[in-house]
Coordinates of C-alpha atoms and ligand atoms in Angstrom, one line a residue:
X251 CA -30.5 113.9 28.5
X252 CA -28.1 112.5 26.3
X253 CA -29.8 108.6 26.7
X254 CA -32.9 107.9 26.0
X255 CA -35.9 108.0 28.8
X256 CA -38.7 105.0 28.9
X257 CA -41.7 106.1 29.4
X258 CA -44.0 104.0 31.6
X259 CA -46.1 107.1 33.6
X260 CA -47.4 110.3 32.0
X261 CA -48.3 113.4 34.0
X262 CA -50.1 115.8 32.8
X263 CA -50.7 118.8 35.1
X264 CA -54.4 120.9 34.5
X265 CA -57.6 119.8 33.7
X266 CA -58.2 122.9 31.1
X267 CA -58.7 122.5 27.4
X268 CA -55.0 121.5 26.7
X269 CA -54.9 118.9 29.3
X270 CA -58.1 116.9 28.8
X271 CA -57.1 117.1 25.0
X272 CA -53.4 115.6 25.8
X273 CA -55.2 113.4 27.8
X274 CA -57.4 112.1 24.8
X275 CA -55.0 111.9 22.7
X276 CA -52.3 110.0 24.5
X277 CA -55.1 107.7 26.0
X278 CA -56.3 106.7 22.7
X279 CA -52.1 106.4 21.1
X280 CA -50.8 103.9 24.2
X281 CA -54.3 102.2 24.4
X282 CA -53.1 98.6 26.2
X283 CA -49.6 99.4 25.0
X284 CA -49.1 100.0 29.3
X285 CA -48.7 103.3 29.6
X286 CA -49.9 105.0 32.9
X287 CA -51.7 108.4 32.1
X288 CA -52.5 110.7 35.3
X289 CA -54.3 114.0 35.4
X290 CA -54.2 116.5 38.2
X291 CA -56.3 119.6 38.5
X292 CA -57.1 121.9 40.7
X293 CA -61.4 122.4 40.7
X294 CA -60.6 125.4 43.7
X295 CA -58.4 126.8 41.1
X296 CA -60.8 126.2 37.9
X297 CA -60.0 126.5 34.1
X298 CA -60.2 129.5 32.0
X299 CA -62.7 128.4 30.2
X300 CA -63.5 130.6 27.0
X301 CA -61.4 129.4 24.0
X302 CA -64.6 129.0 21.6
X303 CA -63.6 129.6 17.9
X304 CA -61.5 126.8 15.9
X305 CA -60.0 126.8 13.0
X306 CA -60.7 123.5 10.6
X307 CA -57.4 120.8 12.4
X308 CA -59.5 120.9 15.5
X309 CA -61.7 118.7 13.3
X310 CA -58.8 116.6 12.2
X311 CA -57.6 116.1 16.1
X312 CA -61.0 114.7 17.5
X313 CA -61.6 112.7 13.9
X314 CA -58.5 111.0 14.9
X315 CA -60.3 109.6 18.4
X316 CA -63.3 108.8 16.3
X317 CA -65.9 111.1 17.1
X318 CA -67.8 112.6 14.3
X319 CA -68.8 116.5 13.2
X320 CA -72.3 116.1 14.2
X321 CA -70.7 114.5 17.2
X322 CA -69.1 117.4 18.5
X323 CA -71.6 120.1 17.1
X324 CA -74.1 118.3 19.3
X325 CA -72.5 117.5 22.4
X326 CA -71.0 121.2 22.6
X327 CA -73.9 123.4 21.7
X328 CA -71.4 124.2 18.4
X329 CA -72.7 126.4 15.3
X330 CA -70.3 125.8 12.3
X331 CA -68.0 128.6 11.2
X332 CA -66.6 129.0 7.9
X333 CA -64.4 132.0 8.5
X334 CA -64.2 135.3 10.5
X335 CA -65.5 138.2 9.3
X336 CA -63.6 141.4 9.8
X337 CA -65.4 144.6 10.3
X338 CA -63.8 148.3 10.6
X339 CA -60.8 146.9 10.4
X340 CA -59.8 148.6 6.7
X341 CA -62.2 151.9 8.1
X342 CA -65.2 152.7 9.2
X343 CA -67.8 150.1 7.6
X344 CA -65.5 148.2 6.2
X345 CA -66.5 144.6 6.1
X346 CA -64.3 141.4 4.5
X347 CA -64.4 137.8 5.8
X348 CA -61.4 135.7 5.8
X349 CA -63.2 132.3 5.2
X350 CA -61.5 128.6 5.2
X351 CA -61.5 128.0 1.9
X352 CA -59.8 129.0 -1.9
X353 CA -60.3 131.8 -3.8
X354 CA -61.1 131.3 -7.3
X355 CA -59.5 128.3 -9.6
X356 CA -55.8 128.3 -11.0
X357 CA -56.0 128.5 -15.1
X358 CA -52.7 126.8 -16.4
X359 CA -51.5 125.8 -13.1
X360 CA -51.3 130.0 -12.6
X361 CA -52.7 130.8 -9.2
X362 CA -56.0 132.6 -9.6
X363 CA -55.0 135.9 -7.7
X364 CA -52.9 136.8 -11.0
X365 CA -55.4 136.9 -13.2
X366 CA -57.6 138.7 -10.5
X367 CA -54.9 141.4 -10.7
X368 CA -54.4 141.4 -14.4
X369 CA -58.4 142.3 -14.9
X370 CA -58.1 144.6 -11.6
X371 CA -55.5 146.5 -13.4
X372 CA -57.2 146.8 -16.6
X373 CA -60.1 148.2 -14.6
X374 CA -62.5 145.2 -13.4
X375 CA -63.8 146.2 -10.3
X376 CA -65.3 142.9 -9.1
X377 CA -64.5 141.7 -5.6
X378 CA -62.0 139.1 -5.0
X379 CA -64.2 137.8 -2.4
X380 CA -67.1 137.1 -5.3
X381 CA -64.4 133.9 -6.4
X382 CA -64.8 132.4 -2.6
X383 CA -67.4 129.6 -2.0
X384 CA -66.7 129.8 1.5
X385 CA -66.8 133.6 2.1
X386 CA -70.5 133.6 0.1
X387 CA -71.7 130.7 1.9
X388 CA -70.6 132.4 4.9
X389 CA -72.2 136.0 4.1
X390 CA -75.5 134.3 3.4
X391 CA -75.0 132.3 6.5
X392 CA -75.9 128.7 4.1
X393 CA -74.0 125.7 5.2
X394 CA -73.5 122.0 4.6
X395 CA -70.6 119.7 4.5
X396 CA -68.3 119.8 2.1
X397 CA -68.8 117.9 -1.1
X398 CA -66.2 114.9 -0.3
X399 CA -65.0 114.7 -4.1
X400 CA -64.9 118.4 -5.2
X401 CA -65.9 118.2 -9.1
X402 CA -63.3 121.4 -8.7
X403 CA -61.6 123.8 -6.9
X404 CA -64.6 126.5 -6.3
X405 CA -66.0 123.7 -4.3
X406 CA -63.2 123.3 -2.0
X407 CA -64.0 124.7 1.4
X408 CA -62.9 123.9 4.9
X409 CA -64.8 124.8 7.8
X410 CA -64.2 125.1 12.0
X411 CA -67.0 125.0 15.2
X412 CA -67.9 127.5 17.7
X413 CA -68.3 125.6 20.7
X414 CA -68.7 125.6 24.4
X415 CA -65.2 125.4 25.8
X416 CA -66.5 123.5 29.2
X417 CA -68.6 120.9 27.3
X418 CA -65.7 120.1 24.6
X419 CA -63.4 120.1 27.6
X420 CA -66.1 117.1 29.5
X421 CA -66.1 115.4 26.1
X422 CA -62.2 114.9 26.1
X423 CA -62.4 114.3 29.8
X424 CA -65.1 111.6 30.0
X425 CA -63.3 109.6 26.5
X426 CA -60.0 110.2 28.2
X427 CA -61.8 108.5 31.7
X428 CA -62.7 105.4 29.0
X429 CA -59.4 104.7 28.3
X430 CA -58.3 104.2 31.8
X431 CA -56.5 108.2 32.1
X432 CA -56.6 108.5 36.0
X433 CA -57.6 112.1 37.2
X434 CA -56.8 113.7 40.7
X435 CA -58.3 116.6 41.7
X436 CA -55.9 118.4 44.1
X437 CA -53.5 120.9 43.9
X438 CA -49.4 120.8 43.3
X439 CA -47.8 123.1 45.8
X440 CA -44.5 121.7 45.5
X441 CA -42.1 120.0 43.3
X442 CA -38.8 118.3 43.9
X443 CA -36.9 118.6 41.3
X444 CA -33.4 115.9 40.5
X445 CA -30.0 116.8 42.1
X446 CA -28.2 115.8 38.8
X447 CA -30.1 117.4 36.3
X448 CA -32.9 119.5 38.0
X449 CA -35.5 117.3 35.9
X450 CA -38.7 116.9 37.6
X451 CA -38.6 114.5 40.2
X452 CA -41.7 114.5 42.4
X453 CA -44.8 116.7 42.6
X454 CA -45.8 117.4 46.1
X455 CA -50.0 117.4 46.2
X456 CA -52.5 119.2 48.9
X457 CA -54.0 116.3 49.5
X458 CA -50.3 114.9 51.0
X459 CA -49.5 112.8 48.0
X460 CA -46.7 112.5 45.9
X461 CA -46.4 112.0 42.6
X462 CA -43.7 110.9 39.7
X463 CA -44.0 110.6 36.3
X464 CA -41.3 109.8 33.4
X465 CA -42.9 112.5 31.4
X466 CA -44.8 115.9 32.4
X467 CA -46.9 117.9 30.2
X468 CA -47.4 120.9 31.7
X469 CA -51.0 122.1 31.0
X470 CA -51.3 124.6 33.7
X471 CA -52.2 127.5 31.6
X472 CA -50.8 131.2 32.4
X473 CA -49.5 130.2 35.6
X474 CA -47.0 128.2 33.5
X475 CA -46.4 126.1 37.1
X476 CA -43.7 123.3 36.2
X477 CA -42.1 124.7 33.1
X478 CA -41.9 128.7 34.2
X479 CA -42.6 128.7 37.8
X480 CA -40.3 125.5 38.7
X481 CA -37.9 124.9 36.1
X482 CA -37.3 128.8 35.0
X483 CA -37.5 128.2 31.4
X484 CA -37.8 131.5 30.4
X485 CA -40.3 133.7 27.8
X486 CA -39.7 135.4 24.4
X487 CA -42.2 138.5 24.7
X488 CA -43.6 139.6 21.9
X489 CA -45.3 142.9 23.0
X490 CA -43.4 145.4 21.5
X491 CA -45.0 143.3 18.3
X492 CA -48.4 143.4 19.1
X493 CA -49.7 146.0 21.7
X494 CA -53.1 144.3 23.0
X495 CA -52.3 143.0 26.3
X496 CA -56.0 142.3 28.2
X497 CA -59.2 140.5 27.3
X498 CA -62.5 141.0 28.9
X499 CA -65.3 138.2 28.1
X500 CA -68.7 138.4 28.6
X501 CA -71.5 135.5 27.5
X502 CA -75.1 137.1 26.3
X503 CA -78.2 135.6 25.4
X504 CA -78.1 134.6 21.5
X505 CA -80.7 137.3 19.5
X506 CA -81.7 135.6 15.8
X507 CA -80.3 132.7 14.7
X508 CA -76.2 131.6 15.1
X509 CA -74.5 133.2 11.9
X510 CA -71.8 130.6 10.5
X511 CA -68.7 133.1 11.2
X512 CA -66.8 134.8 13.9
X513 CA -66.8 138.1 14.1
X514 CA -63.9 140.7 15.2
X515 CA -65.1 144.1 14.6
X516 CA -62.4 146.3 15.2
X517 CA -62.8 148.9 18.1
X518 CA -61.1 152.4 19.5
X519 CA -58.0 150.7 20.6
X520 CA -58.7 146.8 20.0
X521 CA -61.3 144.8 18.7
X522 CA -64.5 142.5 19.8
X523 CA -65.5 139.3 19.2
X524 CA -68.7 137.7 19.0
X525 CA -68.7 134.0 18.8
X526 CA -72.4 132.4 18.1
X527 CA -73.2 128.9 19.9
X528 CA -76.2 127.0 19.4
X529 CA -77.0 128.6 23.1
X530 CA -75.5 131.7 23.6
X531 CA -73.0 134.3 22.4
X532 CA -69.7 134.6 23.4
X533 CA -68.1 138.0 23.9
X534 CA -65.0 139.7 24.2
X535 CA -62.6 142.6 23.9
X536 CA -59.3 142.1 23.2
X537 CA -57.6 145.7 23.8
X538 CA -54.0 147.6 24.9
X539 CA -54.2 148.7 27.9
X540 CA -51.7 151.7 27.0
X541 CA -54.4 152.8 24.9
X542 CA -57.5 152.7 26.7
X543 CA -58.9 151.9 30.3
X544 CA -60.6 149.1 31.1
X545 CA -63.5 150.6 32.1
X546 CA -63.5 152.6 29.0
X547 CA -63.0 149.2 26.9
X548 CA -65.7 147.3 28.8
X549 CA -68.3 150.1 28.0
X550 CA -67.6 150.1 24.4
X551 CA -67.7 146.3 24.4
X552 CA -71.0 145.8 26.5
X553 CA -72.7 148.6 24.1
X554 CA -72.2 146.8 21.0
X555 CA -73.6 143.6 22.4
X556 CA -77.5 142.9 21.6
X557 CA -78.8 140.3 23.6
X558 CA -78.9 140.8 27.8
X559 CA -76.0 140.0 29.3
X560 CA -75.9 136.4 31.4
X561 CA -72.6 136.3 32.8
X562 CA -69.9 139.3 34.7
X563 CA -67.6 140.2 32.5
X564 CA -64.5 138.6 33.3
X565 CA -61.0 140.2 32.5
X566 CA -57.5 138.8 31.6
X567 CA -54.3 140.2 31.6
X568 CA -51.4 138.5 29.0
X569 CA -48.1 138.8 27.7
X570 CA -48.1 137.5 23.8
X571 CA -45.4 135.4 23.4
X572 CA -44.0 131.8 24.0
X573 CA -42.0 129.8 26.5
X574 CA -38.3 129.5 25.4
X575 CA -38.2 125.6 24.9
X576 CA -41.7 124.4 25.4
X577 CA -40.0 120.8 26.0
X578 CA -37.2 121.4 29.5
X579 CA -35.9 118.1 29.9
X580 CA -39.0 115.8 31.4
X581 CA -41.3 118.7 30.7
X582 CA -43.0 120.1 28.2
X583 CA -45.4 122.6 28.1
X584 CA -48.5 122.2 26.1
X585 CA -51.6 125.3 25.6
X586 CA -51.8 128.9 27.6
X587 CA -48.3 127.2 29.6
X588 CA -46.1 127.7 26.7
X589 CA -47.7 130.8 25.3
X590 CA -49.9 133.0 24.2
X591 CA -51.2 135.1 21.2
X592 CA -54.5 137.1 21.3
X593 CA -57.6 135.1 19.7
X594 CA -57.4 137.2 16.8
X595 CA -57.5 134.2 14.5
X596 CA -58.6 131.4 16.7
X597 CA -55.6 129.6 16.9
X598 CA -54.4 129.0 20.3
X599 CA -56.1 125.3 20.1
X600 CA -54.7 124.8 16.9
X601 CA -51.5 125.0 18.6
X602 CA -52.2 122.7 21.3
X603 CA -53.5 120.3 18.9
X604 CA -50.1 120.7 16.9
X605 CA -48.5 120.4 20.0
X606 CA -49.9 117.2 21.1
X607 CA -49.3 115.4 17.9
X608 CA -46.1 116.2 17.7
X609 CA -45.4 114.5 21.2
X610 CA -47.7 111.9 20.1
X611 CA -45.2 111.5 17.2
X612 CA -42.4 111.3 19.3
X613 CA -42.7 109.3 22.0
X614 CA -44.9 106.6 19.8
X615 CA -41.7 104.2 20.9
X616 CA -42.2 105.2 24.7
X617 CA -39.2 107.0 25.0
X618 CA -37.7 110.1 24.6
X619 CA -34.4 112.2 24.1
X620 CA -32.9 116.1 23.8
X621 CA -33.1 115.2 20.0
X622 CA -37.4 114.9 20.2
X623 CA -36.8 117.7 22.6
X624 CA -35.0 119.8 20.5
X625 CA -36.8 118.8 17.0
X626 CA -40.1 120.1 18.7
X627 CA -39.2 123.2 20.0
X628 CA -37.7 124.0 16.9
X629 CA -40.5 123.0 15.1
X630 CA -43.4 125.1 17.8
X631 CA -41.5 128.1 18.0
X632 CA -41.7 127.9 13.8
X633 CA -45.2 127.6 14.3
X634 CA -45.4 130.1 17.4
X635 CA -44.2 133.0 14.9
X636 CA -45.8 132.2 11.5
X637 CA -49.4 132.5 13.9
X638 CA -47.3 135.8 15.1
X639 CA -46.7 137.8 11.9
X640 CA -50.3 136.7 10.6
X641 CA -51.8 138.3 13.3
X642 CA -49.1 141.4 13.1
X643 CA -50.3 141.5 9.2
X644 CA -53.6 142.4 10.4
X645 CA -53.1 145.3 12.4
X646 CA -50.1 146.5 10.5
X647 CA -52.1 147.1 7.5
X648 CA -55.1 148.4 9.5
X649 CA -56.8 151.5 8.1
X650 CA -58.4 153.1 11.5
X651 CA -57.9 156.7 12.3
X652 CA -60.1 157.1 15.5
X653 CA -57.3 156.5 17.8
X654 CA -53.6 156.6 18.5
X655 CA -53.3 152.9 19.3
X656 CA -54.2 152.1 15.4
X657 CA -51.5 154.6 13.5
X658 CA -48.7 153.4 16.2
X659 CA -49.6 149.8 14.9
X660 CA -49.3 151.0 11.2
X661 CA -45.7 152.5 12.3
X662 CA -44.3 149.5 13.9
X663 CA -41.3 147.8 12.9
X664 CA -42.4 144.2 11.7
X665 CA -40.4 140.5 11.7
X666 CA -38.2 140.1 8.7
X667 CA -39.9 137.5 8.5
X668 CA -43.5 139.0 8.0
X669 CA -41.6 141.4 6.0
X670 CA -40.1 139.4 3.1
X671 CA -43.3 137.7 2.6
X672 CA -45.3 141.4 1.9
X673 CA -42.4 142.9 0.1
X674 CA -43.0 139.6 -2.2
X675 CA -46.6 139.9 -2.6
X676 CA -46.2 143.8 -3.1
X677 CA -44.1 142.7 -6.0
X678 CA -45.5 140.3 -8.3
X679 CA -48.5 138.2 -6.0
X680 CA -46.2 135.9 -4.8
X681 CA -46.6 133.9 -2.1
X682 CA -44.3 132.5 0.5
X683 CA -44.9 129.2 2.1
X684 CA -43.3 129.3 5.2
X685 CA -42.8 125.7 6.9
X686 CA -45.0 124.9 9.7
X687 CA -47.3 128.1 8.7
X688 CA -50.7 127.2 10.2
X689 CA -52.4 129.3 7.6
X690 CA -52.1 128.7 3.8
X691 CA -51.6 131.0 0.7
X692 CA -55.4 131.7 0.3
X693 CA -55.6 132.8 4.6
X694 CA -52.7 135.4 3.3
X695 CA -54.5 136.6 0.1
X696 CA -57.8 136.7 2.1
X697 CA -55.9 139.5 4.7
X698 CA -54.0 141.5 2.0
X699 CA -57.4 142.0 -0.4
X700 CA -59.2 142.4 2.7
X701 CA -56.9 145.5 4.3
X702 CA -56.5 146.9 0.7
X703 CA -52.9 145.6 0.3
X704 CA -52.4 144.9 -3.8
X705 CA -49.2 143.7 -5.7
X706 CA -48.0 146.4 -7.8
X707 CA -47.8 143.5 -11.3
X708 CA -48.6 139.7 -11.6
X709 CA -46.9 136.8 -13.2
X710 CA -46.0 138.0 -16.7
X711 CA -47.0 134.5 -17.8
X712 CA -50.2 135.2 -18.3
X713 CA -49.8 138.1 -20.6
X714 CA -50.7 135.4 -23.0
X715 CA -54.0 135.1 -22.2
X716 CA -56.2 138.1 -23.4
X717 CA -58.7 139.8 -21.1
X718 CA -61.6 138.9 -22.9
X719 CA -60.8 135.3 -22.4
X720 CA -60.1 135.6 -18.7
X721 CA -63.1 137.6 -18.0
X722 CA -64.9 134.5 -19.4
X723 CA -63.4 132.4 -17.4
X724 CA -64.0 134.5 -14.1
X725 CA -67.6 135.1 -14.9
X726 CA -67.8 131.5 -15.2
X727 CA -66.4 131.1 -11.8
X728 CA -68.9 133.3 -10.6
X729 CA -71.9 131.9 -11.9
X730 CA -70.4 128.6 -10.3
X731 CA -70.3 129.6 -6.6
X732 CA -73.1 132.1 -6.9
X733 CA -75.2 129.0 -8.1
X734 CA -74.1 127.2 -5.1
X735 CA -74.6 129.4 -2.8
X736 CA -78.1 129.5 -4.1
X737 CA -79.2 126.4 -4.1
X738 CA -77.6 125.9 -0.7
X739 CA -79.5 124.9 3.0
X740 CA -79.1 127.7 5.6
X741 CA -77.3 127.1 8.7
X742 CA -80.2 127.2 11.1
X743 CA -81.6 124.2 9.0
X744 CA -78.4 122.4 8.9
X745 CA -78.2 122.4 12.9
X746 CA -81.5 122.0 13.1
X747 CA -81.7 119.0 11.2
X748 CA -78.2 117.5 12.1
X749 CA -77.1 119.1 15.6
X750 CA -80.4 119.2 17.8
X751 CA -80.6 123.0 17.5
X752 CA -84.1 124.1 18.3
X753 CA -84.0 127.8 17.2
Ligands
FAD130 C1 -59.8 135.9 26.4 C2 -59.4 134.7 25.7 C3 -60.1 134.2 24.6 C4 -59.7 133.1 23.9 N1 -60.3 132.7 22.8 C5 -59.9 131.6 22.1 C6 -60.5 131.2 20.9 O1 -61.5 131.7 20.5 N2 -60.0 130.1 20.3 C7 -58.9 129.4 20.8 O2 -58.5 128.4 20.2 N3 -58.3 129.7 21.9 C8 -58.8 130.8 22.6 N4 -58.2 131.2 23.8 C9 -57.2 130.3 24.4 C10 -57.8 129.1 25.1 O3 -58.7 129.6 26.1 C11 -56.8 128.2 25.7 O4 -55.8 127.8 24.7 C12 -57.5 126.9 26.1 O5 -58.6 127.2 27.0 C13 -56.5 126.0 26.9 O6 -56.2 126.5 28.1 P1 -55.3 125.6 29.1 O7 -55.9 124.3 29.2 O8 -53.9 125.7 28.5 O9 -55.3 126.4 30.4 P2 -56.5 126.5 31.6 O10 -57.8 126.4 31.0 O11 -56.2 127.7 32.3 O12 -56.2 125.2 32.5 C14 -55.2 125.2 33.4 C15 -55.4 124.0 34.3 O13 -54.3 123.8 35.2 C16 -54.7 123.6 36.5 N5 -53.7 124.0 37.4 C17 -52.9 125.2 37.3 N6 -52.0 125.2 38.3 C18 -52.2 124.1 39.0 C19 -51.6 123.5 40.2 N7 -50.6 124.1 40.9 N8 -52.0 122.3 40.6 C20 -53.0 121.6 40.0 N9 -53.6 122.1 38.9 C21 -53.2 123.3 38.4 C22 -56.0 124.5 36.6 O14 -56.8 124.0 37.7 C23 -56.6 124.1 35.3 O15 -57.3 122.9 35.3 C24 -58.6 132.3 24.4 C25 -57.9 132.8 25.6 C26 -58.3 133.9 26.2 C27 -57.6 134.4 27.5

């Protein structure tokens, strides 16, 4: 592909999450710029369907095509989340939450965590998670939005939804409708592809039609179809990184209110989620099968869930990992099609939503080369493996002893990547910002105080200030958020008032 490629027609293949959020977002980009957008999905062959939990740029992806918070949190049934809490996963009734959102201010332009570790050291025993607005708002289960001119950085939080995977999907489907996307529900059984390149030329339909496009996104989820099952492209498997390799989800009836957090509570040889909607609770084990049988795995799942079940429990095998080149020539694969990594921290829509702008980005001038090509898969397998060693992080410094599966975890070998970045921490606090890390410094420092994981010293720097001083200027910090949180709405009343939540 060494000239450039006009584009005039777009095809995106599946009708999913991915492809009604391409769909969106393209739709809304070549708005009367003449730019034919098709969608074709299969309804016999259906969409996976779960993919509740968010992480905050989901907000910044439908912003973009105007809809509002309140927008989305009504139309979806959505509860607000301002972190995940993990439980078990240091021990036995061990409970942290990783929240969206800083810890504790810099003094002197030093990051906070230093003087946290200077006190710690001299024998404070406060929590680091006392110097989080968003983790207290989220253990006392307050919310309301963000103050939009923080007076500091203790105000500073960033929050995410829990939503209903089908009614977000509808909502990108019907605005992707509005702007003229044309959708075909039928199934591709066959594909040409070119003689000279073995591009895609023409997708063969059930319903006897045939289809060409200057562009493909392949949304077809784990069947991969055009980028793995046609063009061959190839998978990096990451399992001898991360052992979990099936998913069971189950929906229950909601008992109490929605809590404003995930939770993963970590389990013989995996871990559950419970994800709270407006409506319902979403379920799920995540677990290796090496480790455990299903049967085994659903039992412990379906014991630790409260309200009465309202849905079979529905089971899914993967491979963690991503597609070689998630852009092959005229394809490019976009969602579940170009990989996978276990929900662990919500972020497989995160990386759609990276994904799509980044094709937004470059084909704004309706065209296309290797160079975009090869600047994007550069740029998503970055991405791909920073989202990879967080989640290795979490079960690498896991503290479990009540099975196998949990020690063999501890013993793995780890990335070098993953690697450099503890052995810096473990050091002196520092932190490495890797590019196209999803997650941030505080996301990091959140995990290592969380599983126990401390630097050994802390930037000398500060040897200047005296303790006394600094534990004034913690306490204050304290008092700050702690004051906050108090005088804070709950989240019950905040969907209740803003999100049509009836309770
Ligand atoms: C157990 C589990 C839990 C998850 N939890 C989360 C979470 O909490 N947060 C998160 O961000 N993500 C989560 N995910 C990931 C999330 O579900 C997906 O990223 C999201 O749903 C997007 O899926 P998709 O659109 O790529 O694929 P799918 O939803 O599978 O859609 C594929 C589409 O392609 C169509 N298709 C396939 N083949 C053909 C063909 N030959 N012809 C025509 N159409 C075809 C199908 O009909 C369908 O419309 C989870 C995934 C799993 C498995």
């Amino acid at each position: 592909m060494t000239t450039k490629k006009k584009i005039q027609k777009i095809v995106i293949v599946g009708g999913g999450t991915s492809g009604w959020m391409a769909a969106a977002a393209l739709s809304n980009q070549f708005k009367d710029k003449a730019v034919d957008i098709r969608l074709i999905e299969s309804s016999k062959m259906g969409a996976i369907g779960v993919g509740e939990a968010t992480i905050p740029t989901l907000r910044r992806f439908y912003s973009k095509l105007g809809f509002s918070d309140l927008d989305v949190l009504t139309a979806t049934n959505g509860t607000c989340k301002l972190g995940i809490e993990f439980k078990g996963w240091k021990g036995d009734n061990s409970s942290f939450i990783h929240p969206f959102g800083l810890f504790g201010q810099a003094v002197n332009n030093i990051p906070f965590h230093h003087y946290f570790t200077k006190l710690q050291q001299s024998g404070d025993t406060t929590p680091f998670s006392e110097y989080s607005l968003g983790v207290n708002l989220a253990k006392n289960n307050k919310f309301s939005l963000p103050p939009t001119k923080p007076k500091n950085q203790l105000e500073i939080f960033d929050w995410a939804l829990h939503f209903d995977a089908n009614l977000f999907g509808n909502l990108m489907r019907d605005y992707s409708k509005g702007n003229g996307v044309k959708v075909t529900d039928s199934k591709i059984v066959h594909v040409d592809l070119s003689l000279k390149d073995d591009s895609i030329e023409t997708l063969h339909l059930d319903n006897g039609e045939k289809v060409t496009g200057d562009l493909y996104i392949d949304c077809s989820g784990f069947s991969a179809y055009l980028i793995q099952k046609v063009m061959d492209t190839g998978f990096e498997d990451w399992s001898d990184y991360l052992v979990c390799d099936t998913a069971v989800a189950v929906q229950s009836e909601l008992v109490g209110d929605p809590i404003a957090r995930t939770v993963s509570q970590a389990q013989k040889a995996g871990w559950q989620w419970q994800i709270p909607l407006q409506s319902r609770m979403g379920n799920g084990i995540v677990y290796s099968s090496k480790f455990i049988k299903e049967d085994e795995a659903i039992s412990v799942m379906l014991s630790n869930i409260d309200g009465k079940i309202i849905q079979e429990p529905r089971s899914f095998s993967f491979t963690p990992g991503r597609r070689k080149k998630a852009w092959n020539k005229n394809c490019v694969a976009v969602g579940l099609s170009s990989g996978f990594l276990e929900p662990l921290e919500s972020t497989s829509l995160a990386v759609v939503e990276t994904a799509i702008e980044k094709i937004a980005n470059f084909i704004a001038n309706k065209e296309y080369g290797q160079e975009e090509a090869d600047k994007f898969n550069y740029a998503m397998g970055c991405e791909y493996e920073r989202v990879r060693d967080f989640i290795i992080l979490h079960y690498k410094l896991n503290g479990r002893k009540d099975s196998p599966m949990w020690q063999h975890c501890r013993d793995l070998d780890i990335p070098d990547t993953l690697a450099a970045k503890m052995a810096a921490f473990k050091k002196d606090g520092s932190l490495i910002k890797s590019p196209w890390d999803i997650f941030g410094n505080d996301s990091w420092l959140a995990m290592y105080d969380g599983l126990g994981f401390k630097p050994t010293s802390y930037n000398s720097s500060i040897d200047k200030f005296s303790n006394a001083f600094l534990t004034e200027q913690l306490i204050k910090m304290r008092n700050g958020i702690k004051m906050t949180v108090d005088t804070n709405q709950t989240h019950t009343d905040f969907l209740k008032q803003y999100c049509g939540y009836k309770g």
